[in-house]
Coordinates of C-alpha atoms in Angstrom, one line a residue:
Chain G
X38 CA -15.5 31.0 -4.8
X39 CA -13.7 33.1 -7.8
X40 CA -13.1 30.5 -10.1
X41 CA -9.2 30.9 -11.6
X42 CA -8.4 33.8 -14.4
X43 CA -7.1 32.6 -17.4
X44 CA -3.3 34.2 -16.6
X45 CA -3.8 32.1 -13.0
X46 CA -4.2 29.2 -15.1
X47 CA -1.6 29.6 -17.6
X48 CA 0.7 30.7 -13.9
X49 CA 0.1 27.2 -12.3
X50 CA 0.7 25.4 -15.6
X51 CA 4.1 27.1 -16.7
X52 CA 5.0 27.1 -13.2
X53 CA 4.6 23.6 -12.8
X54 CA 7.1 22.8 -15.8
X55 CA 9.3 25.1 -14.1
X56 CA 8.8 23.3 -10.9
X57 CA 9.7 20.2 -12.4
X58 CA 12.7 21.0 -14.3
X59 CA 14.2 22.4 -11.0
X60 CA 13.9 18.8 -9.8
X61 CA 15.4 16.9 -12.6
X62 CA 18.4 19.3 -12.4
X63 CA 18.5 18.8 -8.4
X64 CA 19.1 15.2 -8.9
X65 CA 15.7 14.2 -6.9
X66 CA 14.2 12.2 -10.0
X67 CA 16.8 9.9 -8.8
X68 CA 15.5 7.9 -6.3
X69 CA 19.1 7.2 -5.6
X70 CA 20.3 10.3 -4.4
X71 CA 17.3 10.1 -1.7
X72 CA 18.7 6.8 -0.3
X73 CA 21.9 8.2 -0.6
X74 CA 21.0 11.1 1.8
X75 CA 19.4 8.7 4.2
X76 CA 21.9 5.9 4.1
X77 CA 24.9 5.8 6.2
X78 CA 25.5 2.0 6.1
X79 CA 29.0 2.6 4.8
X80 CA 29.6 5.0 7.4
X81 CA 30.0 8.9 5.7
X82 CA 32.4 7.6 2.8
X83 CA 29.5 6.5 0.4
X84 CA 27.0 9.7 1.6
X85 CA 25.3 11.9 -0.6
X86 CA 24.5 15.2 1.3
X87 CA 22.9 16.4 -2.1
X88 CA 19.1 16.5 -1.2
X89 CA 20.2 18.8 1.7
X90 CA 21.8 21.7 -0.8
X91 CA 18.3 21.3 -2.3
X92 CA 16.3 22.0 0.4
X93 CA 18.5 24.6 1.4
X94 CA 18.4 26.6 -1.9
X95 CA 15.1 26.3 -2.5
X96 CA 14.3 27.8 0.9
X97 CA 17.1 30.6 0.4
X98 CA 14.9 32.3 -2.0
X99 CA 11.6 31.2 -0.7
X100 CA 12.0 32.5 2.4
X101 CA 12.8 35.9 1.3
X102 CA 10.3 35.9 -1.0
X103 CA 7.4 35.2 0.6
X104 CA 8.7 37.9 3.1
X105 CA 8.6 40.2 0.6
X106 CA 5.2 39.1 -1.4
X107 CA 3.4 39.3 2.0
X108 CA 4.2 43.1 2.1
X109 CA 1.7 43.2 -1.1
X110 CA -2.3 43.4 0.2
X111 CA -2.8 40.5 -2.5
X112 CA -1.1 38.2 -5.1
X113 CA -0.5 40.3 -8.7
X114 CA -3.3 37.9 -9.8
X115 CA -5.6 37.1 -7.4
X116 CA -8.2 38.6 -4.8
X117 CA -6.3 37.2 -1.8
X118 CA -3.5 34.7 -0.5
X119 CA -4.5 31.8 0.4
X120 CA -2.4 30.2 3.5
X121 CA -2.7 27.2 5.6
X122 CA -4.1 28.0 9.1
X123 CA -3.8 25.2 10.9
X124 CA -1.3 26.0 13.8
X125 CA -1.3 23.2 16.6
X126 CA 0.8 20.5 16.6
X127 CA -1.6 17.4 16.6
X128 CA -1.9 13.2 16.3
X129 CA -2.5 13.4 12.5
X130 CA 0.3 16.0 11.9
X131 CA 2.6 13.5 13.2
X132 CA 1.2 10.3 12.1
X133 CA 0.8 11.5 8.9
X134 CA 4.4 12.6 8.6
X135 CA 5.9 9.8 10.1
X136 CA 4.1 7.6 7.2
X137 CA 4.8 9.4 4.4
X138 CA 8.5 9.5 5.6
X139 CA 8.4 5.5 5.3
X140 CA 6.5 5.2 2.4
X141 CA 9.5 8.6 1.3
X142 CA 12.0 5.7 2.5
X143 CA 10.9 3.1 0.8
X144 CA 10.5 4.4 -2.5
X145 CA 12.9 7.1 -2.8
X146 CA 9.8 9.4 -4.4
X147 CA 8.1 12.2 -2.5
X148 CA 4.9 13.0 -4.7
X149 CA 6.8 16.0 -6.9
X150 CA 9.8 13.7 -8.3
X151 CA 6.7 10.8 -8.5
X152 CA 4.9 13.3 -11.2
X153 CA 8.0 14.4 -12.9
X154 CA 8.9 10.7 -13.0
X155 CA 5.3 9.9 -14.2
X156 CA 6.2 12.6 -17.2
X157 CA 9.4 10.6 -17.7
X158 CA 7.2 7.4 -18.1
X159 CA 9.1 5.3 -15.7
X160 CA 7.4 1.8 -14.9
X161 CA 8.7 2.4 -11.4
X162 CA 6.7 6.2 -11.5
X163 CA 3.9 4.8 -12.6
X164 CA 3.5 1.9 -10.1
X165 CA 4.2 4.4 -7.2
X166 CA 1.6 7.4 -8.8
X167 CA -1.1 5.1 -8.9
X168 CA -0.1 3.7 -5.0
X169 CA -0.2 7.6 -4.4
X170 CA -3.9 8.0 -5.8
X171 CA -5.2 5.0 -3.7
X172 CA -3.8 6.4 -0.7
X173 CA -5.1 10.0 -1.0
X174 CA -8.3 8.6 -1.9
X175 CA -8.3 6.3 1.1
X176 CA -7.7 8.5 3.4
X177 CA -10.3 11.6 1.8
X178 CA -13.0 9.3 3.0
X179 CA -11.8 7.3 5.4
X180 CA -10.6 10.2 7.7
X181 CA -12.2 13.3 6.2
X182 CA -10.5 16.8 7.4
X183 CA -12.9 18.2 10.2
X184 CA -14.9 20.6 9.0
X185 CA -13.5 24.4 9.3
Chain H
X81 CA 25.1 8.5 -9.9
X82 CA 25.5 8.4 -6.3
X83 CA 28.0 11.0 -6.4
X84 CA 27.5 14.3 -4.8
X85 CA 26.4 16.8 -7.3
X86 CA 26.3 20.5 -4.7
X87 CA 26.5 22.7 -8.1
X88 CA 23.5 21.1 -9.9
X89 CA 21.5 20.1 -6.7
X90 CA 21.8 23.8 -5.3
X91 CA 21.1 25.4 -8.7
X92 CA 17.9 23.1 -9.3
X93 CA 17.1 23.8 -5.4
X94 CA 16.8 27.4 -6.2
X95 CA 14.9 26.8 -9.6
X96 CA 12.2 25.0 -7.4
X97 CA 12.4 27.6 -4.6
X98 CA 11.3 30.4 -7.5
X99 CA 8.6 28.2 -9.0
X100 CA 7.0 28.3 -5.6
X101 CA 7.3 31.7 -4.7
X102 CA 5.9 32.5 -8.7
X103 CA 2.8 30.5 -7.1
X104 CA 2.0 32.6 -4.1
X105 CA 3.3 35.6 -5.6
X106 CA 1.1 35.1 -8.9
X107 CA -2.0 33.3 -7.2
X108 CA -1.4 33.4 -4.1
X109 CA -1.6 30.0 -3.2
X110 CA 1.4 27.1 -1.5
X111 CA 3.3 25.2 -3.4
X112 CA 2.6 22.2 -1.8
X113 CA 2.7 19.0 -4.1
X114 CA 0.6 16.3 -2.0
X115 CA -1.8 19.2 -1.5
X116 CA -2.4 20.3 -5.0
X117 CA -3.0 17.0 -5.9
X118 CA -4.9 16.1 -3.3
X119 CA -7.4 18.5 -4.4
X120 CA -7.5 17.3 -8.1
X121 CA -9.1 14.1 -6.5
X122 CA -11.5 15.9 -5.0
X123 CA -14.0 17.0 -7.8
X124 CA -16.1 19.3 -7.1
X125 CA -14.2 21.5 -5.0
X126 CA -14.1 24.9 -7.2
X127 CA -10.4 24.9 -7.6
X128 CA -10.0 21.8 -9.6
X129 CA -8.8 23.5 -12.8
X130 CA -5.8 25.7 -11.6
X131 CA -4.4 22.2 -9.6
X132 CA -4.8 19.8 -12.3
X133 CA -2.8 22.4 -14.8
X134 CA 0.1 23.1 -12.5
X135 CA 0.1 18.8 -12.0
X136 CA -0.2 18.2 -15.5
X137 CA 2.8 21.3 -15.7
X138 CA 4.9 19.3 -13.7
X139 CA 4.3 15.7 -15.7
X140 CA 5.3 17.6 -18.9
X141 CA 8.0 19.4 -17.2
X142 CA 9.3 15.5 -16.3
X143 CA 8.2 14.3 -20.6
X144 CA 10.2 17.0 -21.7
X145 CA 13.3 16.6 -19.3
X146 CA 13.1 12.6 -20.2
X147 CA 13.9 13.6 -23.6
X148 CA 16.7 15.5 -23.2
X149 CA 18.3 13.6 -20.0
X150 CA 16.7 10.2 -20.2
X151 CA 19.3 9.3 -17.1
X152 CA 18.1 11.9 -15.2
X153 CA 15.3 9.4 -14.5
X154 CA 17.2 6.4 -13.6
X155 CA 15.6 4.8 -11.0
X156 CA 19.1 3.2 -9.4
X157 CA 17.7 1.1 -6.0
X158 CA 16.3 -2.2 -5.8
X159 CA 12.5 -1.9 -5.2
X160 CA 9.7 -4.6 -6.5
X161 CA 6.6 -3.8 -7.8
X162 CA 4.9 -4.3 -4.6
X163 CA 7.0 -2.5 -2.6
X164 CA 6.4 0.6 -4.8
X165 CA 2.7 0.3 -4.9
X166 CA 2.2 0.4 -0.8
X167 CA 5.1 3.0 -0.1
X168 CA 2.6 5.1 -3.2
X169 CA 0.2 4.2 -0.9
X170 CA 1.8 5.4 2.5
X171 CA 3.0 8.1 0.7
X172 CA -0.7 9.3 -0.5
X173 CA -2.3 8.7 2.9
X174 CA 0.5 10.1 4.9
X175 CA 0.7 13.4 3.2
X176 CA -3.2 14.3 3.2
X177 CA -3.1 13.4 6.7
X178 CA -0.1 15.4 7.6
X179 CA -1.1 18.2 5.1
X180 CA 2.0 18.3 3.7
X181 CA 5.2 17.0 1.8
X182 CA 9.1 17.9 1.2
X183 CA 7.4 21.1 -0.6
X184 CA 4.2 21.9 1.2
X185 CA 6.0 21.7 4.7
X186 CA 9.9 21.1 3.8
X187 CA 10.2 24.5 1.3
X188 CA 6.9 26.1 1.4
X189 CA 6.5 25.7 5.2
X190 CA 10.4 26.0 6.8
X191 CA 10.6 28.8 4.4
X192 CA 7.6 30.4 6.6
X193 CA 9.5 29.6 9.4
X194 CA 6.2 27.7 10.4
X195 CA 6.9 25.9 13.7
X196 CA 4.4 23.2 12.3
X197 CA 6.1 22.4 9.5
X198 CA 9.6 22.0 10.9
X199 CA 8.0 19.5 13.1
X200 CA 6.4 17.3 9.9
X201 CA 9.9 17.9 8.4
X202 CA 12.0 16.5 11.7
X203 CA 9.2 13.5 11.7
X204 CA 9.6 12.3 7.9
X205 CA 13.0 13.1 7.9
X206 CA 13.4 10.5 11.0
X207 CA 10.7 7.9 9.6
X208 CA 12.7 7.8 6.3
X209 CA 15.9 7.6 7.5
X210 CA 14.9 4.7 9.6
X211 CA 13.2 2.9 7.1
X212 CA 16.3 3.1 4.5
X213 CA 18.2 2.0 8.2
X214 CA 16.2 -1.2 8.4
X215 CA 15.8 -1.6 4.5
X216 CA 19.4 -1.6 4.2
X217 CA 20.1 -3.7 7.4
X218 CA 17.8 -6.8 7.6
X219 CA 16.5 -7.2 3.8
X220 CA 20.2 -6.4 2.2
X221 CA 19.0 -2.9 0.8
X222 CA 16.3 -4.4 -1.9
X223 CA 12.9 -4.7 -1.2

């Protein structure tokens, strides 16, 4: 295994800031705006479609990106590209979706607006981060990935 | 600020859709959340470094927003401290079992046109949207 460049490093870190400011300015550091999308107890008056111009502008360039990156025989700083390769659709896809989506419900945080949050040095962030650890942690040996 | 904000939502949409293209197109690597730091917690792995920076990236991003738009951070729904801890929990377990999140499989994933992915998304996308159903319904929208 190549172990990271410096510029890789400094990539991931700079692009992480960047990755977060993106999601304060979306509005999803508002755990209110993700109820909002999923709540239609008021019927449509009270719905915040919001979270839905998010995802749809953040695919609208990633989609043509990676397109156009995947032309290139390698990333501008690494050997290779590094893609999942799982392709089935399988029990643990589904389960694991279908929990995360309550535990998504429940809190109104998906893991990126949890970190951001935790930057923010919310109580609420804070709480949920460290539910987030214990859970990944759980599941790492409870249910290890087979091997590939 | 339940209002619907298309301007600022789309504009940080495409901010977040650029910082995960930078990724593959710089390292080559997804810009999956749950599975970056997933792989912080396990030590050991060889690629430790370059996940715990762009986590740590993202953390700072949030300090540094919190300073300039403290409200951006409001947390605006009724959750107890409990109820935040196990849905961190859910949340953990769910996405290293599903290998993915709203990034990994929502942007990363969709944006691949990965068949995969748009089945995780259609399944926390339902899962959540009932959950806020019956949160709203039987326990009065707190919990």
């Amino acid at each position: 295994m190549n172990r990271p460049t410096t510029p890789q490093l400094a990539v991931a870190l700079g692009l992480g800031v960047l990755f977060a400011v993106g999601l304060v300015i979306s509005g999803m550091t508002l755990p209110s705006k993700v109820v909002g999308f999923f709540d239609f107890s008021d019927g449509t008056t009270s719905w915040d479609p919001s979270l839905g111009f998010v995802m749809a502008g953040a695919i609208a360039v990633y989609l043509p990106a990676y397109r156009l990156t995947m032309r290139r025989s390698k990333p501008a700083l690494a050997e290779r590209f590094r893609l999942p390769t799982s392709k089935g659709i399988d029990g643990r896809l589904i389960v694991g979706s279908a929990l995360f989506g309550i535990g998504w419900g429940m809190s109104g945080f998906c893991p990126g607006p949890a970190l951001a949050s935790l930057g923010g040095m919310t109580s609420q962030a804070l709480i949920m981060v460290g539910g987030v650890i214990v859970g990944m942690v759980l599941f790492q040996r409870l249910m290890p990935a087979p091997k590939a | 600020m339940d209002q619907f904000t298309p301007l600022s939502s789309t504009i940080g949409g495409l901010i977040i859709g650029a910082a995960s293209a930078g990724l593959l197109f710089a390292n080559g690597r997804i810009a999956g959340i749950s599975g970056i730091a997933g792989g912080v917690l396990k030590l050991g792995a060889g690629d430790t470094a370059w996940r715990g920076l762009f986590v740590l990236g993202l953390c700072l991003g949030g300090f540094v927003c919190s300073l300039v738009v403290p409200e951006a951070f409001a947390f605006g729904i009724e959750r107890s401290g409990v109820a935040l801890a196990l849905a961190g929990v859910l949340v953990g377990f769910g996405t290293q079992m599903g290998n993915g999140c709203t990034s990994g499989h929502g942007v990363c994933g969709l944006g691949r046109l990965s068949f995969r992915s748009l089945v995780a998304v259609i399944t926390f996308m339902a899962t959540a949207a009932a959950t806020i159903a019956i949160i709203g319904h039987a326990f009065g929208g707190a919990l």
